[in-house]
Coordinates of C-alpha atoms in Angstrom, one line a residue:
Chain L
M150 CA 14.2 -25.5 -16.8
K151 CA 11.7 -25.6 -14.0
C152 CA 10.5 -22.9 -11.6
K153 CA 12.3 -23.5 -8.2
K154 CA 9.1 -22.5 -6.4
C155 CA 6.2 -24.3 -8.1
G156 CA 7.9 -26.7 -10.6
G157 CA 6.2 -25.2 -13.6
R158 CA 8.0 -24.0 -16.7
A159 CA 10.6 -21.4 -15.9
V160 CA 10.8 -18.2 -17.9
L161 CA 13.8 -16.6 -16.3
E162 CA 17.0 -18.1 -14.7
L163 CA 18.7 -15.9 -12.1
R164 CA 22.2 -17.2 -12.0
R165 CA 23.3 -15.1 -9.1
H166 CA 20.6 -16.6 -7.0
N167 CA 21.1 -20.1 -8.5
T168 CA 17.4 -20.2 -9.2
A169 CA 14.7 -19.9 -11.9
F170 CA 11.1 -18.8 -11.8
C171 CA 7.9 -19.1 -13.8
A172 CA 6.3 -15.8 -14.7
D173 CA 4.0 -15.6 -11.7
D174 CA 6.6 -16.5 -9.2
F175 CA 9.1 -14.1 -10.7
L176 CA 6.7 -11.3 -10.5
G177 CA 6.1 -12.1 -6.8
F178 CA 9.9 -12.3 -6.2
F179 CA 10.4 -8.9 -7.8
R180 CA 7.6 -7.2 -5.9
H181 CA 8.8 -8.7 -2.7
H182 CA 12.3 -7.3 -3.2
V183 CA 11.0 -3.8 -3.9
L184 CA 8.6 -3.8 -1.0
E185 CA 11.2 -5.3 1.4
T186 CA 13.7 -2.7 0.3
V187 CA 11.3 0.2 0.9
R188 CA 10.4 -1.2 4.3
R189 CA 13.9 -2.1 5.6
W190 CA 15.4 1.1 4.5
K191 CA 12.4 3.1 5.7
M192 CA 12.3 4.9 2.3
F193 CA 8.7 6.0 2.7
A194 CA 5.6 5.1 4.6
R195 CA 2.2 4.1 3.3
D196 CA 0.7 7.5 4.0
E197 CA 3.5 9.5 2.4
R198 CA 3.3 10.9 -1.1
V199 CA 5.9 9.7 -3.5
L200 CA 6.9 11.3 -6.8
V201 CA 8.3 8.6 -9.1
A202 CA 10.7 10.0 -11.7
V203 CA 9.9 8.2 -14.9
S204 CA 11.9 8.2 -18.1
G205 CA 9.8 5.9 -20.2
G206 CA 12.3 3.1 -19.7
K207 CA 11.9 -0.3 -18.1
D208 CA 13.3 0.6 -14.6
S209 CA 11.2 3.6 -13.7
L210 CA 8.0 2.3 -15.2
A211 CA 8.5 -1.1 -13.4
L212 CA 9.0 0.7 -10.1
W213 CA 5.9 2.9 -10.6
D214 CA 3.9 -0.2 -11.5
V215 CA 4.9 -2.0 -8.3
L216 CA 4.3 1.0 -6.1
H217 CA 1.0 1.8 -7.7
A218 CA -0.3 -1.8 -7.6
E219 CA 0.6 -2.0 -3.9
G220 CA -1.5 1.1 -3.1
Y221 CA 1.3 3.6 -2.5
R222 CA 0.3 7.2 -3.1
T223 CA 2.3 8.0 -6.2
A224 CA 2.5 10.4 -9.1
G225 CA 4.9 10.3 -12.0
L226 CA 7.3 13.0 -13.0
Y227 CA 8.5 13.0 -16.6
I228 CA 11.3 15.4 -17.4
D229 CA 11.3 16.4 -21.1
L230 CA 14.9 16.7 -22.1
G231 CA 14.1 17.8 -25.6
I232 CA 16.1 15.1 -27.2
L233 CA 14.0 15.0 -30.3
A234 CA 12.4 11.7 -31.3
Y235 CA 13.8 9.9 -28.2
S236 CA 12.1 12.4 -25.9
Q237 CA 8.8 12.3 -27.9
E238 CA 8.7 8.5 -27.7
S239 CA 9.6 8.2 -24.1
R240 CA 7.1 10.9 -23.1
A241 CA 4.4 9.1 -25.0
K242 CA 5.2 5.9 -23.1
C243 CA 4.9 7.6 -19.8
E244 CA 1.7 9.3 -20.7
A245 CA 0.1 6.1 -21.9
F246 CA 1.2 4.3 -18.7
A247 CA -0.3 7.0 -16.5
R248 CA -3.5 7.2 -18.6
E249 CA -4.1 3.4 -18.5
R250 CA -3.8 3.3 -14.7
G251 CA -5.4 6.6 -14.0
V252 CA -2.5 8.0 -12.1
P253 CA -1.2 11.6 -12.3
L254 CA 1.8 12.4 -14.4
V255 CA 3.6 15.8 -14.1
V256 CA 5.6 16.8 -17.2
V257 CA 8.4 19.4 -16.8
S258 CA 10.5 20.6 -19.8
V259 CA 14.2 21.3 -19.3
A260 CA 13.9 23.9 -22.2
E261 CA 11.2 25.8 -20.3
R262 CA 13.1 25.8 -17.1
M263 CA 16.6 26.5 -18.4
G264 CA 16.1 28.2 -21.7
A265 CA 17.6 25.4 -23.7
A266 CA 17.1 21.7 -24.2
I267 CA 19.8 19.1 -23.6
P268 CA 21.0 19.0 -27.3
E269 CA 21.6 22.8 -27.2
V270 CA 23.4 22.5 -23.9
R271 CA 25.6 19.9 -25.4
Q272 CA 26.2 22.1 -28.4
H273 CA 27.0 25.3 -26.6
T274 CA 29.0 24.2 -23.6
R275 CA 31.9 21.8 -23.0
R276 CA 29.8 19.9 -20.5
P277 CA 29.0 16.3 -21.6
A278 CA 25.3 15.7 -22.3
C279 CA 25.0 13.2 -19.5
S280 CA 26.4 15.6 -17.0
A281 CA 24.1 18.4 -17.9
C282 CA 21.2 16.0 -18.1
G283 CA 21.9 14.6 -14.6
L284 CA 22.2 18.1 -13.2
S285 CA 18.9 19.1 -14.7
K286 CA 17.1 16.0 -13.6
R287 CA 18.3 16.3 -10.0
Y288 CA 17.3 19.9 -9.9
I289 CA 13.9 19.4 -11.4
M290 CA 13.1 16.3 -9.4
N291 CA 13.8 18.1 -6.1
R292 CA 12.0 21.3 -7.1
A293 CA 8.9 19.6 -8.5
A294 CA 8.7 17.4 -5.4
L295 CA 9.2 20.3 -3.0
E296 CA 6.6 22.5 -4.6
G297 CA 4.2 19.6 -5.1
G298 CA 4.4 18.7 -1.4
Y299 CA 5.8 15.2 -2.0
D300 CA 7.6 13.4 0.8
A301 CA 10.0 11.5 -1.4
V302 CA 11.3 11.2 -4.9
A303 CA 11.8 7.6 -6.1
T304 CA 14.1 6.8 -9.0
G305 CA 14.5 3.6 -11.0
H306 CA 18.2 3.1 -10.4
N307 CA 19.0 -0.6 -10.4
L308 CA 21.8 -2.8 -9.1
D309 CA 23.7 -2.4 -12.4
D310 CA 23.4 1.4 -12.3
E311 CA 24.7 1.5 -8.7
A312 CA 27.5 -1.0 -9.3
A313 CA 28.7 0.9 -12.4
T314 CA 28.6 4.2 -10.5
L315 CA 30.5 2.6 -7.6
L316 CA 33.1 1.2 -10.0
G317 CA 33.6 4.6 -11.6
S318 CA 34.0 6.3 -8.2
T319 CA 36.4 3.6 -7.0
L320 CA 38.6 3.8 -10.0
R321 CA 39.0 7.6 -9.3
W322 CA 39.0 7.1 -5.5
D323 CA 36.5 9.9 -5.5
E324 CA 35.9 10.0 -1.7
S325 CA 33.0 12.5 -1.8
A326 CA 31.2 10.5 -4.4
L327 CA 31.7 7.3 -2.4
A328 CA 30.3 9.0 0.7
R329 CA 27.3 10.2 -1.2
Q330 CA 26.3 6.9 -2.9
T331 CA 23.4 5.5 -1.0
P332 CA 19.9 4.2 -1.9
L333 CA 18.4 6.6 0.7
L334 CA 19.4 10.2 0.6
E335 CA 17.8 11.9 3.5
A336 CA 16.6 15.6 3.2
T337 CA 19.4 17.5 5.1
H338 CA 17.8 20.9 4.4
P339 CA 14.2 22.2 4.5
K340 CA 14.4 22.7 0.7
L341 CA 15.6 19.2 -0.1
V342 CA 13.3 16.2 -0.6
R343 CA 14.3 12.7 0.4
R344 CA 15.5 10.7 -2.6
V345 CA 15.3 6.9 -2.7
K346 CA 16.2 4.0 -5.1
P347 CA 13.9 1.1 -4.3
L348 CA 15.3 -1.1 -7.1
F349 CA 18.9 -1.0 -6.0
R350 CA 19.0 -4.7 -5.2
L351 CA 17.5 -5.8 -8.5
S352 CA 19.5 -6.2 -11.7
E353 CA 18.5 -4.5 -14.9
R354 CA 17.7 -7.9 -16.5
E355 CA 15.3 -8.5 -13.7
T356 CA 13.6 -5.1 -14.2
A357 CA 13.4 -5.7 -17.9
A358 CA 11.8 -9.1 -17.3
Y359 CA 9.3 -7.6 -14.9
A360 CA 8.4 -4.9 -17.4
F361 CA 8.0 -7.5 -20.2
L362 CA 6.0 -9.9 -18.2
R363 CA 3.7 -7.1 -16.9
G364 CA 3.1 -6.0 -20.5
I365 CA 4.6 -2.5 -19.8
D366 CA 5.2 -0.7 -23.0
Y367 CA 8.6 0.9 -22.4
I368 CA 11.2 2.5 -24.6
V369 CA 13.9 -0.1 -25.3
E370 CA 16.3 2.1 -27.2
E371 CA 18.5 4.1 -24.9
C372 CA 19.2 7.8 -25.1
P373 CA 21.3 8.6 -28.2
F374 CA 23.6 10.7 -26.1
A375 CA 24.4 7.8 -23.7
R376 CA 26.3 5.9 -26.5
G377 CA 29.9 5.7 -25.6
A378 CA 29.3 7.0 -22.1
T379 CA 31.8 5.9 -19.5
S380 CA 29.0 4.4 -17.4
I381 CA 28.2 2.0 -20.2
T382 CA 31.8 0.9 -20.4
H383 CA 31.7 0.3 -16.7
K384 CA 28.5 -1.8 -17.0
E385 CA 30.0 -3.8 -19.8
T386 CA 33.1 -4.5 -17.7
L387 CA 30.9 -5.6 -14.8
N388 CA 28.8 -7.8 -17.1
R389 CA 31.9 -9.7 -18.1
L390 CA 32.9 -10.2 -14.5
E391 CA 29.3 -11.2 -13.6
D392 CA 29.3 -13.8 -16.5
A393 CA 32.5 -15.4 -15.2
S394 CA 31.3 -15.2 -11.6
P395 CA 27.6 -14.7 -11.0
G396 CA 26.8 -12.5 -8.0
T397 CA 29.9 -10.3 -8.5
K398 CA 27.8 -7.1 -9.0
A399 CA 25.7 -7.7 -5.9
A400 CA 28.7 -8.6 -3.8
F401 CA 30.5 -5.4 -5.0
F402 CA 27.7 -2.9 -4.4
L403 CA 25.8 -4.5 -1.4
G404 CA 29.2 -5.2 0.2
F405 CA 30.1 -1.6 -0.2
L406 CA 26.9 -0.5 1.5
E407 CA 27.4 -2.9 4.4
R408 CA 31.1 -2.7 5.0
A409 CA 32.8 0.1 3.2
R410 CA 30.6 3.1 2.8
G411 CA 31.0 4.1 6.4
R412 CA 34.7 4.5 5.8
F413 CA 34.0 7.5 3.6
P414 CA 32.2 9.9 5.9
A415 CA 30.5 12.9 4.3
L416 CA 32.8 15.9 4.2
D417 CA 32.1 18.3 7.0
G418 CA 32.0 22.0 6.6
V419 CA 29.8 22.0 3.5
S420 CA 26.8 24.2 4.4
L421 CA 23.9 24.6 2.1
T422 CA 22.3 28.0 1.3
E423 CA 19.6 29.0 -1.0
C424 CA 20.3 30.1 -4.6
V425 CA 19.7 33.8 -5.0
R426 CA 18.1 33.1 -8.4
C427 CA 15.7 30.3 -7.7
G428 CA 15.8 29.5 -4.0
Q429 CA 16.9 25.9 -4.4
T430 CA 19.8 24.7 -2.3
T431 CA 23.4 25.4 -3.3
T432 CA 26.8 25.6 -1.7
G433 CA 27.5 29.0 -3.3
S434 CA 25.3 31.9 -4.1
V435 CA 23.9 30.7 -7.4
C436 CA 23.1 27.0 -8.0
A437 CA 24.7 25.0 -10.7
F438 CA 21.4 24.7 -12.7
C439 CA 20.9 28.5 -12.8
K440 CA 24.6 29.0 -13.7
L441 CA 24.3 26.6 -16.6
G442 CA 21.1 28.3 -17.7
E443 CA 22.9 31.7 -17.7
Q444 CA 25.8 30.2 -19.5
I445 CA 23.6 28.9 -22.2
R446 CA 21.5 32.0 -22.6
G447 CA 24.7 34.1 -22.9
S448 CA 26.0 31.8 -25.7
L449 CA 25.2 31.6 -29.4
P450 CA 21.6 32.1 -30.6
L451 CA 19.7 29.0 -29.8
V452 CA 18.1 26.7 -32.3
G453 CA 14.9 24.8 -31.5
V454 CA 14.0 26.6 -28.3
T455 CA 10.6 27.9 -28.5
S456 CA 10.4 29.7 -25.2
P457 CA 12.1 33.1 -24.8
P458 CA 15.1 33.0 -22.6
R459 CA 14.4 34.2 -19.1
V460 CA 16.1 34.7 -15.8
E461 CA 14.5 33.3 -12.7
P462 CA 13.2 36.1 -10.4
V463 CA 15.5 36.9 -7.6
D464 CA 12.8 37.1 -5.0
P465 CA 10.6 35.8 -3.7
P466 CA 11.5 32.4 -5.3
A467 CA 8.9 30.5 -3.4
D468 CA 6.1 32.4 -5.0
R469 CA 6.7 31.0 -8.4
G470 CA 5.8 27.4 -8.0
L471 CA 7.2 24.9 -10.5
I472 CA 4.1 22.9 -10.2
A473 CA 2.0 25.9 -10.9
D474 CA 4.0 26.5 -14.0
V475 CA 3.7 22.9 -14.9
A476 CA -0.1 23.1 -14.7
A477 CA 0.0 25.8 -17.3
Q478 CA 2.6 24.4 -19.6
S479 CA 2.3 20.7 -19.4
E480 CA -0.2 18.0 -18.8
I481 CA -1.4 16.5 -15.6
H482 CA -3.3 13.3 -16.1
A483 CA -5.5 12.5 -13.2
S484 CA -8.0 9.9 -12.6
Chain I
M14 CA -6.8 -27.5 -63.9
D15 CA -4.0 -27.3 -61.4
P16 CA -1.0 -29.0 -63.0
A17 CA 0.2 -30.1 -59.6
A18 CA -3.1 -31.8 -58.8
G19 CA -2.8 -35.5 -58.4
R20 CA 0.9 -35.4 -58.0
S21 CA 2.4 -36.5 -54.7
S22 CA 4.4 -33.7 -53.1
R23 CA 6.3 -33.1 -49.9
V24 CA 6.8 -29.7 -48.4
Y25 CA 10.1 -28.8 -46.9
S26 CA 10.6 -25.9 -44.5
L27 CA 13.0 -23.4 -46.2
V28 CA 12.5 -20.8 -43.5
E29 CA 15.4 -20.4 -41.2
M30 CA 15.3 -19.1 -37.7
R31 CA 15.3 -15.3 -37.6
V32 CA 17.2 -13.7 -34.8
I33 CA 16.5 -10.0 -34.1
L34 CA 19.4 -8.3 -32.4
R35 CA 17.6 -5.3 -31.1
N36 CA 20.6 -3.5 -29.7
Q37 CA 22.6 -3.8 -33.0
G38 CA 19.6 -3.0 -35.2
R39 CA 20.2 -6.1 -37.3
E40 CA 18.8 -9.5 -38.0
V41 CA 20.5 -12.8 -38.7
E42 CA 19.1 -16.0 -40.1
L43 CA 20.3 -19.3 -38.8
A44 CA 19.5 -22.9 -39.7
G45 CA 19.0 -25.8 -37.3
R46 CA 17.9 -26.3 -33.8
R47 CA 20.0 -25.3 -30.9
R48 CA 19.7 -24.3 -27.2
V49 CA 19.4 -20.6 -26.4
K50 CA 22.7 -20.9 -24.5
E51 CA 24.4 -22.0 -27.7
L52 CA 22.7 -19.4 -29.8
L53 CA 24.0 -16.6 -27.5
A54 CA 27.5 -18.0 -27.5
E55 CA 27.5 -18.2 -31.3
L56 CA 26.4 -14.5 -31.5
G57 CA 28.8 -13.5 -28.7
V58 CA 26.1 -12.2 -26.4
L59 CA 26.4 -12.6 -22.7
P60 CA 23.2 -14.2 -21.3
D61 CA 22.7 -11.7 -18.5
T62 CA 22.7 -8.8 -20.9
V63 CA 19.5 -9.7 -22.9
L64 CA 16.0 -11.0 -22.6
V65 CA 15.4 -13.8 -25.1
I66 CA 11.9 -13.4 -26.4
R67 CA 9.9 -15.7 -28.7
G68 CA 6.5 -14.4 -29.5
R69 CA 5.1 -13.4 -26.1
E70 CA 7.3 -15.6 -24.0
L71 CA 10.6 -15.4 -22.3
L72 CA 13.1 -18.2 -22.9
T73 CA 15.6 -19.6 -20.4
I74 CA 19.1 -20.6 -21.6
D75 CA 18.2 -24.3 -21.8
E76 CA 15.2 -23.8 -24.2
V77 CA 15.5 -25.1 -27.7
V78 CA 15.0 -22.7 -30.7
R79 CA 14.5 -24.0 -34.2
D80 CA 13.8 -23.2 -37.8
E81 CA 10.9 -20.8 -38.4
D82 CA 11.3 -19.3 -34.9
V83 CA 11.5 -15.6 -34.6
V84 CA 13.7 -14.8 -31.6
E85 CA 14.4 -11.3 -30.3
L86 CA 17.4 -10.6 -28.2
R87 CA 16.4 -7.5 -26.3
P88 CA 19.2 -5.6 -24.5
V89 CA 18.6 -4.8 -20.9
I90 CA 21.5 -2.3 -20.5
S91 CA 20.6 1.2 -19.9
G92 CA 22.7 4.2 -19.2
G93 CA 23.4 7.8 -19.1
R94 CA 21.3 8.5 -16.2
P95 CA 22.5 10.7 -13.2

């Protein structure tokens, strides 16, 4: 198979585009898609500071690689979920990536912030691990970005992730989730930071190929708690549809953004206030992250948590910066 | 003195292709050349769900793999994120 652009030996066929590329032309194609997405969606400007949430996996490291290589002002945020060997390995990948490129990496531990790591949360609550993990990540991403003075948080969600989420929301006709699903979540409150997904038009096979061809050392094995997750089932279903009809995933998700999302307007009347514990945004008086932390600390004695359980100070929350804590309890690699 | 010395000999490859299925944590050995597309079909793997890697190169579905090759099928699926 030949590269459709230069006629050289192709290394990747892209059936949904009915094309194939050599390594160099594929890397160019990938970068172009990321940069065009950032520009068209006005995700962030050249002079803005972007916190890239990295997991050690192919997507987030590929995203950081593109943005860093293009000269964007980035730092990485690694959230240590405390999932034993998986977290140790993924953290090491992120640290090595940052060290090799001389870019800053902020590390925040869920156990330090909540009083328990994800395995303990799973053990002591009825909440599925992925749900607690997602809640913790969203909370820590926003708080770290806010306190670090970043203009946007970028995540590595790809087309497959977004299509699977959309399928799940559609199967439940979850109107509020459909209204919220967007690659650009603007800050609607002074304590919220813009959240963007610059890879949403690229498939996970494309991000994997980019990472491989760039020599990025990423963690291939997925989180052990993700096995059997509904989102994986949705992905597998979409993969079968894609195999029978290439382009299905893109038509499903991009068509939703273009033609259907507007039919699910955001619910009015939901006003955000500040959590009385931590000062982050919430619709009630105590945010979901603080509630979960309190639930965990009030449960059985914890195993494997080294830090003493603690309650966030009621006020003034802004005085206790997460980034300041991070500097003391984690590493910041800077050039 | 080497007893084989002076005898005519012919070396046959007895090494089959080794396919590493990374997501399943197993390896299979297969004999004979075939296209990547056929290999994936034999193993029941959808082409868009893996990278096909031989050494330091990616293979498209029309490439031929043969005995003595070591081929990794690296999954691209990820999940569980928020």
